[in-house]
């Protein structure tokens, strides 16, 4: 059986689609047996989703500043 450390390293560093079928089978087998690695994988997915949302927000342009703000910023 694949050790937990190898499972974690694999799911965090390699895209699953790029793995060989035997490697994917080993991941799936480990996932079935190890509840801690299942929980880690679920948390890792949730974190990836949160980071993606924040990354998208950072890429959005800032809303235009209102006039009072512009005058306060431009004040000497």
Tab-separated table of C-alpha atoms in Angstrom:
chain	number	residue	atom	x	y	z
A	1	UNK	CA	0.000	0.000	0.000
A	2	UNK	CA	1.086	3.550	-0.725
A	3	UNK	CA	2.279	5.412	2.394
A	4	UNK	CA	0.399	8.542	3.476
A	5	UNK	CA	3.398	10.801	2.806
A	6	UNK	CA	3.567	9.612	-0.806
A	7	UNK	CA	-0.201	10.080	-1.219
A	8	UNK	CA	-0.011	13.673	0.029
A	9	UNK	CA	3.047	14.501	-2.088
A	10	UNK	CA	1.391	13.065	-5.186
A	11	UNK	CA	-1.949	14.854	-4.873
A	12	UNK	CA	-0.306	18.186	-4.044
A	13	UNK	CA	2.390	18.185	-6.730
A	14	UNK	CA	1.135	16.210	-9.729
A	15	UNK	CA	-2.005	16.626	-11.836
A	16	UNK	CA	-4.024	13.416	-11.530
A	17	UNK	CA	-4.620	13.277	-15.283
A	18	UNK	CA	-0.867	13.068	-15.896
A	19	UNK	CA	-0.424	9.985	-13.690
A	20	UNK	CA	-0.169	6.454	-15.013
A	21	UNK	CA	-3.146	4.162	-14.478
A	22	UNK	CA	-1.197	2.138	-11.897
A	23	UNK	CA	-0.381	5.306	-9.937
A	24	UNK	CA	-4.028	6.415	-10.059
A	25	UNK	CA	-5.061	2.953	-8.883
A	26	UNK	CA	-2.618	3.199	-5.966
A	27	UNK	CA	-4.033	6.629	-5.054
A	28	UNK	CA	-7.589	5.338	-5.234
A	29	UNK	CA	-6.788	2.287	-3.124
A	30	UNK	CA	-5.101	4.401	-0.487
A	31	UNK	CA	-8.001	6.859	-0.516
A	32	UNK	CA	-10.447	4.005	0.166
A	33	UNK	CA	-8.471	2.740	3.133
A	34	UNK	CA	-7.158	5.915	4.817
A	35	UNK	CA	-9.741	8.277	6.293
A	36	UNK	CA	-7.074	10.844	7.212
A	37	UNK	CA	-5.859	11.151	3.636
A	38	UNK	CA	-9.472	11.436	2.419
A	39	UNK	CA	-9.955	14.307	4.863
A	40	UNK	CA	-6.668	15.908	3.784
A	41	UNK	CA	-7.665	15.686	0.137
A	42	UNK	CA	-11.077	17.240	0.837
A	43	UNK	CA	-9.456	20.091	2.787
A	44	UNK	CA	-6.891	20.568	0.041
A	45	UNK	CA	-9.657	20.838	-2.576
A	46	UNK	CA	-11.563	23.343	-0.421
A	47	UNK	CA	-8.421	25.440	0.022
A	48	UNK	CA	-7.743	25.375	-3.732
A	49	UNK	CA	-11.292	26.608	-4.373
A	50	UNK	CA	-10.928	29.443	-1.846
A	51	UNK	CA	-7.619	30.506	-3.346
A	52	UNK	CA	-9.112	30.497	-6.828
A	53	UNK	CA	-11.957	32.780	-5.705
A	54	UNK	CA	-9.524	35.214	-4.073
A	55	UNK	CA	-7.226	35.132	-7.099
A	56	UNK	CA	-10.177	36.079	-9.332
A	57	UNK	CA	-11.115	38.933	-6.991
A	58	UNK	CA	-7.569	40.273	-7.105
A	59	UNK	CA	-7.643	40.287	-10.905
A	60	UNK	CA	-10.868	42.327	-11.056
A	61	UNK	CA	-10.390	46.063	-11.582
A	62	UNK	CA	-11.021	48.253	-8.566
A	63	UNK	CA	-14.253	50.269	-8.586
A	64	UNK	CA	-13.877	53.931	-9.555
A	65	UNK	CA	-13.212	56.315	-6.690
A	66	UNK	CA	-15.939	58.772	-5.789
A	67	UNK	CA	-15.279	62.537	-5.966
A	68	UNK	CA	-14.812	63.187	-2.209
A	69	UNK	CA	-12.159	60.480	-2.093
A	70	UNK	CA	-10.355	61.933	-5.114
A	71	UNK	CA	-10.231	65.374	-3.521
A	72	UNK	CA	-8.910	63.986	-0.223
A	73	UNK	CA	-6.196	62.020	-1.993
A	74	UNK	CA	-5.153	64.931	-4.202
A	75	UNK	CA	-5.038	67.395	-1.289
A	76	UNK	CA	-1.511	68.777	-0.635
